[in-house]
PDB file of C-alpha atoms in Angstrom:
ATOM      1  CA  MET A   1     -12.869   1.587 -57.607  1.00 55.00           C
ATOM      2  CA  GLU A   2     -11.109   4.375 -56.891  1.00 61.00           C
ATOM      3  CA  THR A   3     -14.009   4.862 -53.627  1.00 65.00           C
ATOM      4  CA  ASP A   4     -12.334   1.146 -52.491  1.00 64.00           C
ATOM      5  CA  ARG A   5      -8.633   2.673 -51.667  1.00 64.00           C
ATOM      6  CA  VAL A   6      -9.948   5.728 -50.458  1.00 58.00           C
ATOM      7  CA  VAL A   7     -12.009   2.950 -47.898  1.00 58.00           C
ATOM      8  CA  GLU A   8      -9.099   0.882 -47.179  1.00 68.00           C
ATOM      9  CA  ARG A   9      -7.351   3.844 -46.891  1.00 67.00           C
ATOM     10  CA  LEU A  10      -9.196   5.342 -44.191  1.00 64.00           C
ATOM     11  CA  THR A  11      -9.136   1.732 -42.493  1.00 68.00           C
ATOM     12  CA  GLU A  12      -6.005   1.588 -42.694  1.00 66.00           C
ATOM     13  CA  ALA A  13      -5.502   4.563 -40.905  1.00 60.00           C
ATOM     14  CA  VAL A  14      -8.196   3.714 -37.992  1.00 58.00           C
ATOM     15  CA  GLU A  15      -5.760   1.432 -36.883  1.00 64.00           C
ATOM     16  CA  VAL A  16      -2.411   2.864 -37.134  1.00 55.00           C
ATOM     17  CA  LEU A  17      -4.854   5.611 -34.288  1.00 53.00           C
ATOM     18  CA  LYS A  18      -5.652   2.959 -32.847  1.00 55.00           C
ATOM     19  CA  GLN A  19      -2.249   0.889 -32.421  1.00 56.00           C
ATOM     20  CA  VAL A  20      -0.775   4.848 -30.970  1.00 49.00           C
ATOM     21  CA  GLU A  21      -3.916   4.947 -28.015  1.00 52.00           C
ATOM     22  CA  THR A  22      -2.656   1.137 -27.006  1.00 51.00           C
ATOM     23  CA  ASN A  23       1.482   2.143 -27.104  1.00 50.00           C
ATOM     24  CA  LEU A  24       0.403   5.082 -25.473  1.00 48.00           C
ATOM     25  CA  ARG A  25      -1.321   3.609 -21.556  1.00 48.00           C
ATOM     26  CA  THR A  26       0.695   2.506 -19.163  1.00 44.00           C
ATOM     27  CA  SER A  27      -0.770  -0.061 -18.083  1.00 45.00           C
ATOM     28  CA  SER A  28      -3.529  -1.829 -19.833  1.00 47.00           C
ATOM     29  CA  ASN A  29      -5.224  -2.279 -16.174  1.00 51.00           C
ATOM     30  CA  GLU A  30      -4.350   1.283 -15.338  1.00 53.00           C
ATOM     31  CA  VAL A  31      -6.505   2.059 -12.094  1.00 54.00           C
ATOM     32  CA  PHE A  32      -6.819   6.181 -12.116  1.00 60.00           C
ATOM     33  CA  HIS A  33      -7.435   7.603  -8.555  1.00 69.00           C
ATOM     34  CA  LYS A  34      -9.710   9.602  -7.705  1.00 74.00           C
ATOM     35  CA  TRP A  35      -9.279  13.275  -5.938  1.00 84.00           C
ATOM     36  CA  ARG A  36     -11.477  13.166  -2.401  1.00 86.00           C
ATOM     37  CA  PRO A  37     -14.717  15.515  -4.483  1.00 86.00           C
ATOM     38  CA  ASP A  38     -15.022  17.271  -0.143  1.00 87.00           C
ATOM     39  CA  GLY A  39     -12.228  18.711  -0.927  1.00 87.00           C
ATOM     40  CA  ARG A  40     -11.532  17.139   2.806  1.00 90.00           C
ATOM     41  CA  LYS A  41      -7.241  15.577   5.140  1.00 94.00           C
ATOM     42  CA  VAL A  42      -7.898  12.516   5.420  1.00 96.00           C
ATOM     43  CA  ARG A  43      -6.792  11.106   8.857  1.00 96.00           C
ATOM     44  CA  VAL A  44      -5.428   6.991   7.739  1.00 97.00           C
ATOM     45  CA  LEU A  45      -4.626   4.820  10.888  1.00 96.00           C
ATOM     46  CA  ILE A  46      -2.100   2.279  10.895  1.00 96.00           C
ATOM     47  CA  ARG A  47      -1.754  -0.787  12.249  1.00 95.00           C
ATOM     48  CA  ALA A  48       0.732  -3.597  11.278  1.00 95.00           C
ATOM     49  CA  SER A  49       0.733  -7.526  12.655  1.00 95.00           C
ATOM     50  CA  ILE A  50       3.967  -9.572  11.354  1.00 95.00           C
ATOM     51  CA  ILE A  51       3.130 -12.777  10.288  1.00 95.00           C
ATOM     52  CA  SER A  52       6.621 -14.250   9.537  1.00 95.00           C
ATOM     53  CA  LEU A  53      10.132 -12.860   8.906  1.00 94.00           C
ATOM     54  CA  GLY A  54      11.708 -14.890   6.596  1.00 92.00           C
ATOM     55  CA  GLU A  55      15.236 -14.478   5.606  1.00 88.00           C
ATOM     56  CA  ILE A  56      17.133 -12.224   5.667  1.00 90.00           C
ATOM     57  CA  ASP A  57      20.327 -11.589   2.818  1.00 91.00           C
ATOM     58  CA  THR A  58      22.687 -10.009   4.496  1.00 87.00           C
ATOM     59  CA  VAL A  59      24.712  -9.563   0.588  1.00 89.00           C
ATOM     60  CA  LYS A  60      21.338  -8.452  -1.468  1.00 93.00           C
ATOM     61  CA  GLN A  61      20.910  -6.354   1.818  1.00 93.00           C
ATOM     62  CA  GLU A  62      16.932  -7.449   1.948  1.00 95.00           C
ATOM     63  CA  PHE A  63      14.109  -9.356   3.826  1.00 95.00           C
ATOM     64  CA  SER A  64      11.198 -11.188   3.140  1.00 95.00           C
ATOM     65  CA  VAL A  65       8.050 -11.234   5.581  1.00 96.00           C
ATOM     66  CA  ASP A  66       4.587 -11.461   5.365  1.00 97.00           C
ATOM     67  CA  ILE A  67       2.996  -9.293   7.090  1.00 97.00           C
ATOM     68  CA  TRP A  68      -0.989  -7.871   7.348  1.00 97.00           C
ATOM     69  CA  LEU A  69      -1.706  -4.553   7.448  1.00 96.00           C
ATOM     70  CA  ALA A  70      -4.590  -1.921   7.743  1.00 97.00           C
ATOM     71  CA  ALA A  71      -5.419   1.401   7.334  1.00 97.00           C
ATOM     72  CA  TRP A  72      -8.466   2.787   9.447  1.00 97.00           C
ATOM     73  CA  TYR A  73     -10.729   6.363   7.848  1.00 97.00           C
ATOM     74  CA  LYS A  74     -14.238   7.556   8.022  1.00 96.00           C
ATOM     75  CA  GLU A  75     -15.250   8.596   4.841  1.00 96.00           C
ATOM     76  CA  PRO A  76     -18.552  10.577   4.777  1.00 95.00           C
ATOM     77  CA  LEU A  77     -19.602  10.460   1.772  1.00 94.00           C
ATOM     78  CA  LEU A  78     -20.341   7.082   2.921  1.00 95.00           C
ATOM     79  CA  LYS A  79     -22.785   8.151   4.985  1.00 94.00           C
ATOM     80  CA  GLY A  80     -26.258   5.584   5.251  1.00 93.00           C
ATOM     81  CA  LYS A  81     -24.060   2.922   3.906  1.00 93.00           C
ATOM     82  CA  LYS A  82     -24.026   0.440   6.167  1.00 92.00           C
ATOM     83  CA  HIS A  83     -22.191  -3.188   4.614  1.00 93.00           C
ATOM     84  CA  ARG A  84     -19.362  -3.428   2.304  1.00 93.00           C
ATOM     85  CA  GLU A  85     -21.817  -5.147  -0.708  1.00 94.00           C
ATOM     86  CA  GLU A  86     -23.135  -1.863  -0.661  1.00 94.00           C
ATOM     87  CA  VAL A  87     -20.256   0.331  -1.756  1.00 94.00           C
ATOM     88  CA  ASP A  88     -18.882   0.078  -5.912  1.00 94.00           C
ATOM     89  CA  TRP A  89     -15.352  -0.422  -4.405  1.00 94.00           C
ATOM     90  CA  ASN A  90     -13.077   0.799  -7.857  1.00 91.00           C
ATOM     91  CA  ASP A  91     -15.440   3.943  -7.952  1.00 91.00           C
ATOM     92  CA  GLN A  92     -14.303   5.343  -4.141  1.00 93.00           C
ATOM     93  CA  TRP A  93     -11.418   7.138  -2.764  1.00 94.00           C
ATOM     94  CA  ASP A  94      -8.179   5.762  -1.908  1.00 94.00           C
ATOM     95  CA  PRO A  95      -5.743   6.315   0.317  1.00 95.00           C
ATOM     96  CA  ARG A  96      -3.184   4.632  -2.323  1.00 94.00           C
ATOM     97  CA  ILE A  97      -0.457   3.359   0.346  1.00 94.00           C
ATOM     98  CA  VAL A  98       2.587   2.142  -1.664  1.00 94.00           C
ATOM     99  CA  LEU A  99       5.579  -0.215  -0.327  1.00 95.00           C
ATOM    100  CA  PHE A 100       7.984   2.396  -0.881  1.00 93.00           C
ATOM    101  CA  ASN A 101      11.383  -0.006  -0.294  1.00 94.00           C
ATOM    102  CA  ALA A 102       9.512  -2.855  -1.687  1.00 95.00           C
ATOM    103  CA  VAL A 103      11.724  -5.189  -4.386  1.00 95.00           C
ATOM    104  CA  SER A 104       9.228  -7.085  -4.775  1.00 95.00           C
ATOM    105  CA  VAL A 105       5.768  -8.762  -4.239  1.00 96.00           C
ATOM    106  CA  ASP A 106       4.857 -11.878  -4.357  1.00 96.00           C
ATOM    107  CA  SER A 107       1.090 -11.440  -3.252  1.00 96.00           C
ATOM    108  CA  HIS A 108      -1.058  -9.191  -1.946  1.00 96.00           C
ATOM    109  CA  VAL A 109      -5.254  -9.462  -1.272  1.00 97.00           C
ATOM    110  CA  ARG A 110      -6.683  -6.588  -0.080  1.00 96.00           C
ATOM    111  CA  LYS A 111     -10.041  -6.226   1.713  1.00 96.00           C
ATOM    112  CA  HIS A 112     -12.764  -3.434   2.371  1.00 97.00           C
ATOM    113  CA  HIS A 113     -14.793  -3.537   5.774  1.00 97.00           C
ATOM    114  CA  LEU A 114     -17.636  -0.961   7.737  1.00 97.00           C
ATOM    115  CA  ILE A 115     -17.395   0.193  10.508  1.00 96.00           C
ATOM    116  CA  LEU A 116     -20.714   1.798  12.492  1.00 94.00           C
ATOM    117  CA  GLU A 117     -20.306   3.430  15.402  1.00 92.00           C
ATOM    118  CA  GLU A 118     -23.305   3.093  17.759  1.00 91.00           C
ATOM    119  CA  GLY A 119     -24.835   6.775  16.798  1.00 90.00           C
ATOM    120  CA  ASP A 120     -22.887   7.423  13.854  1.00 92.00           C
ATOM    121  CA  ASP A 121     -24.034   6.886  10.119  1.00 92.00           C
ATOM    122  CA  VAL A 122     -20.765   8.073   8.798  1.00 95.00           C
ATOM    123  CA  PRO A 123     -19.001   5.253   8.746  1.00 96.00           C
ATOM    124  CA  ILE A 124     -15.422   3.802   9.472  1.00 97.00           C
ATOM    125  CA  VAL A 125     -13.820   2.441   6.335  1.00 97.00           C
ATOM    126  CA  GLN A 126     -10.991  -0.369   7.360  1.00 98.00           C
ATOM    127  CA  ILE A 127      -9.131  -1.732   4.438  1.00 98.00           C
ATOM    128  CA  SER A 128      -7.286  -5.618   5.013  1.00 97.00           C
ATOM    129  CA  ASN A 129      -3.594  -5.471   3.339  1.00 97.00           C
ATOM    130  CA  ARG A 130      -1.562  -9.256   3.684  1.00 97.00           C
ATOM    131  CA  ILE A 131       1.493  -9.376   1.724  1.00 97.00           C
ATOM    132  CA  LYS A 132       4.290 -11.701   1.211  1.00 97.00           C
ATOM    133  CA  ALA A 133       6.991  -9.119  -0.712  1.00 97.00           C
ATOM    134  CA  THR A 134      11.008  -8.447  -0.119  1.00 96.00           C
ATOM    135  CA  PHE A 135      12.279  -4.878   0.959  1.00 97.00           C
ATOM    136  CA  LYS A 136      15.006  -3.222   1.038  1.00 94.00           C
ATOM    137  CA  GLU A 137      17.414  -2.549   3.561  1.00 92.00           C
ATOM    138  CA  PRO A 138      20.978  -0.991   4.167  1.00 90.00           C
ATOM    139  CA  MET A 139      22.470  -3.318   6.225  1.00 86.00           C
ATOM    140  CA  GLU A 140      25.041  -2.582   9.406  1.00 80.00           C
ATOM    141  CA  LEU A 141      26.924  -5.305  10.402  1.00 72.00           C
ATOM    142  CA  PHE A 142      29.999  -3.537  11.384  1.00 68.00           C
ATOM    143  CA  ASP A 143      30.231  -5.905  15.276  1.00 68.00           C
ATOM    144  CA  PHE A 144      30.047  -9.732  14.369  1.00 65.00           C
ATOM    145  CA  PRO A 145      28.820 -11.584  15.860  1.00 63.00           C
ATOM    146  CA  PHE A 146      27.126  -9.616  18.353  1.00 66.00           C
ATOM    147  CA  ASP A 147      25.687  -7.254  14.982  1.00 71.00           C
ATOM    148  CA  HIS A 148      22.592  -5.667  16.198  1.00 80.00           C
ATOM    149  CA  GLN A 149      19.992  -4.833  12.733  1.00 82.00           C
ATOM    150  CA  GLU A 150      16.784  -3.027  12.191  1.00 86.00           C
ATOM    151  CA  LEU A 151      15.087  -4.047   9.163  1.00 91.00           C
ATOM    152  CA  THR A 152      11.635  -1.360   7.967  1.00 91.00           C
ATOM    153  CA  ILE A 153       9.026  -1.936   6.791  1.00 94.00           C
ATOM    154  CA  GLN A 154       8.291   1.852   4.249  1.00 93.00           C
ATOM    155  CA  LEU A 155       4.827   2.970   2.927  1.00 93.00           C
ATOM    156  CA  MET A 156       4.284   5.686   1.795  1.00 92.00           C
ATOM    157  CA  SER A 157       1.002   7.574  -0.155  1.00 93.00           C
ATOM    158  CA  ASP A 158       0.945   8.379  -3.602  1.00 91.00           C
ATOM    159  CA  TRP A 159      -0.982  11.839  -2.744  1.00 92.00           C
ATOM    160  CA  PRO A 160      -0.008  14.849  -1.407  1.00 90.00           C
ATOM    161  CA  THR A 161       0.297  15.411   2.866  1.00 89.00           C
ATOM    162  CA  SER A 162      -1.815  18.141   1.765  1.00 89.00           C
ATOM    163  CA  GLN A 163      -5.137  15.190   0.812  1.00 91.00           C
ATOM    164  CA  VAL A 164      -3.603  12.450   3.502  1.00 94.00           C
ATOM    165  CA  GLU A 165      -1.982  11.624   7.294  1.00 93.00           C
ATOM    166  CA  PHE A 166      -1.160   8.387   8.566  1.00 94.00           C
ATOM    167  CA  ALA A 167      -0.623   7.871  11.887  1.00 93.00           C
ATOM    168  CA  LYS A 168      -0.219   4.397  14.247  1.00 93.00           C
ATOM    169  CA  ASN A 169      -3.350   2.843  15.648  1.00 93.00           C
ATOM    170  CA  MET A 170      -3.494   3.667  19.069  1.00 92.00           C
ATOM    171  CA  GLY A 171      -6.520   1.471  19.894  1.00 92.00           C
ATOM    172  CA  ILE A 172      -4.857  -1.365  18.598  1.00 90.00           C
ATOM    173  CA  LYS A 173      -1.105  -2.408  19.772  1.00 91.00           C
ATOM    174  CA  ASP A 174       0.920  -3.841  16.827  1.00 93.00           C
ATOM    175  CA  THR A 175       2.443  -7.690  16.683  1.00 93.00           C
ATOM    176  CA  ILE A 176       5.303  -9.469  15.955  1.00 92.00           C
ATOM    177  CA  ARG A 177       5.702 -13.357  15.542  1.00 92.00           C
ATOM    178  CA  THR A 178       9.315 -14.570  16.915  1.00 90.00           C
ATOM    179  CA  ASP A 179       8.143 -18.141  16.998  1.00 91.00           C
ATOM    180  CA  THR A 180       7.554 -18.428  13.029  1.00 91.00           C
ATOM    181  CA  PHE A 181      10.502 -16.561  12.553  1.00 89.00           C
ATOM    182  CA  THR A 182      12.549 -19.133  10.389  1.00 85.00           C
ATOM    183  CA  GLY A 183      16.089 -17.052  10.782  1.00 84.00           C
ATOM    184  CA  SER A 184      16.155 -18.188  13.994  1.00 83.00           C
ATOM    185  CA  HIS A 185      20.119 -19.895  14.031  1.00 82.00           C
ATOM    186  CA  GLU A 186      21.697 -17.054  12.651  1.00 83.00           C
ATOM    187  CA  TRP A 187      18.962 -14.705  14.196  1.00 82.00           C
ATOM    188  CA  LYS A 188      17.584 -13.302  17.502  1.00 84.00           C
ATOM    189  CA  LEU A 189      14.912 -11.708  16.895  1.00 87.00           C
ATOM    190  CA  TYR A 190      12.697  -9.196  19.363  1.00 83.00           C
ATOM    191  CA  GLY A 191       8.684  -9.182  19.623  1.00 82.00           C
ATOM    192  CA  HIS A 192       9.287  -5.448  19.294  1.00 79.00           C
ATOM    193  CA  LEU A 193       7.962  -3.583  16.202  1.00 82.00           C
ATOM    194  CA  LEU A 194       7.577   0.418  16.249  1.00 81.00           C
ATOM    195  CA  CYS A 195       5.254   2.440  13.788  1.00 81.00           C
ATOM    196  CA  LYS A 196       5.780   5.949  13.921  1.00 78.00           C
ATOM    197  CA  PRO A 197       5.166   8.655  10.701  1.00 75.00           C
ATOM    198  CA  LYS A 198       7.567  11.772   9.318  1.00 74.00           C
ATOM    199  CA  ILE A 199       7.526  13.032   6.050  1.00 72.00           C
ATOM    200  CA  THR A 200       9.840  12.517   3.304  1.00 65.00           C
ATOM    201  CA  ASN A 201       8.598  15.480   0.864  1.00 57.00           C
ATOM    202  CA  GLN A 202       6.053  17.700   2.102  1.00 48.00           C
ATOM    203  CA  ASP A 203       5.078  18.530  -1.339  1.00 46.00           C
ATOM    204  CA  GLN A 204       4.605  15.374  -1.927  1.00 48.00           C
ATOM    205  CA  SER A 205       3.589  12.167  -0.232  1.00 49.00           C
ATOM    206  CA  THR A 206       3.477  11.242   3.481  1.00 51.00           C
ATOM    207  CA  SER A 207       5.166   8.033   5.074  1.00 51.00           C
ATOM    208  CA  HIS A 208       4.728   5.686   7.581  1.00 51.00           C
ATOM    209  CA  ASN A 209       7.699   3.572   9.290  1.00 50.00           C
ATOM    210  CA  SER A 210       7.135  -0.567  10.456  1.00 47.00           C
ATOM    211  CA  SER A 211      10.177  -1.529  12.318  1.00 43.00           C
TER     212      SER A 211
END
């Protein structure tokens, strides 16, 4: 009988410890990102294409957008790889791109591709993202009905600037479709997309603005 009580108490203690461990987890699907084993700083090229600009809410100071966002970087750790199916992407270094001023993300489809240049067996990784989201934007509307408002999408890496650098992909033009704009009865949308990098905190992160 005494042995049974000891076993029962040990079982209860194990269950309590399991619950404590579960409570300490930030998420059941938490992803732990790996630092680069080669220690190199990675230059990530960014390209944005606005597929559709949706509602602009001047009261909430928000706007919704359907955007295609791509990132490219050279990856020596995948030397000799030719097809994306050969790579376990969950086990690879990632630039950890964050939508810094996003209020909500309705959908996010992410795909990896490998691009090989002639005579070079070190591939370029392309990460394409199709995102539908709502972003926060301080509205500066003081000259009705002649107000002019910039809308900004701010990208940030969760890596420090010593690990990653964002830059505009100069080989491909950023685009915005004006024919799909749903607020044309209130606003005139200019077909101009400006992308520029900036440092938000030298010790913490790098960011890339699209406006």
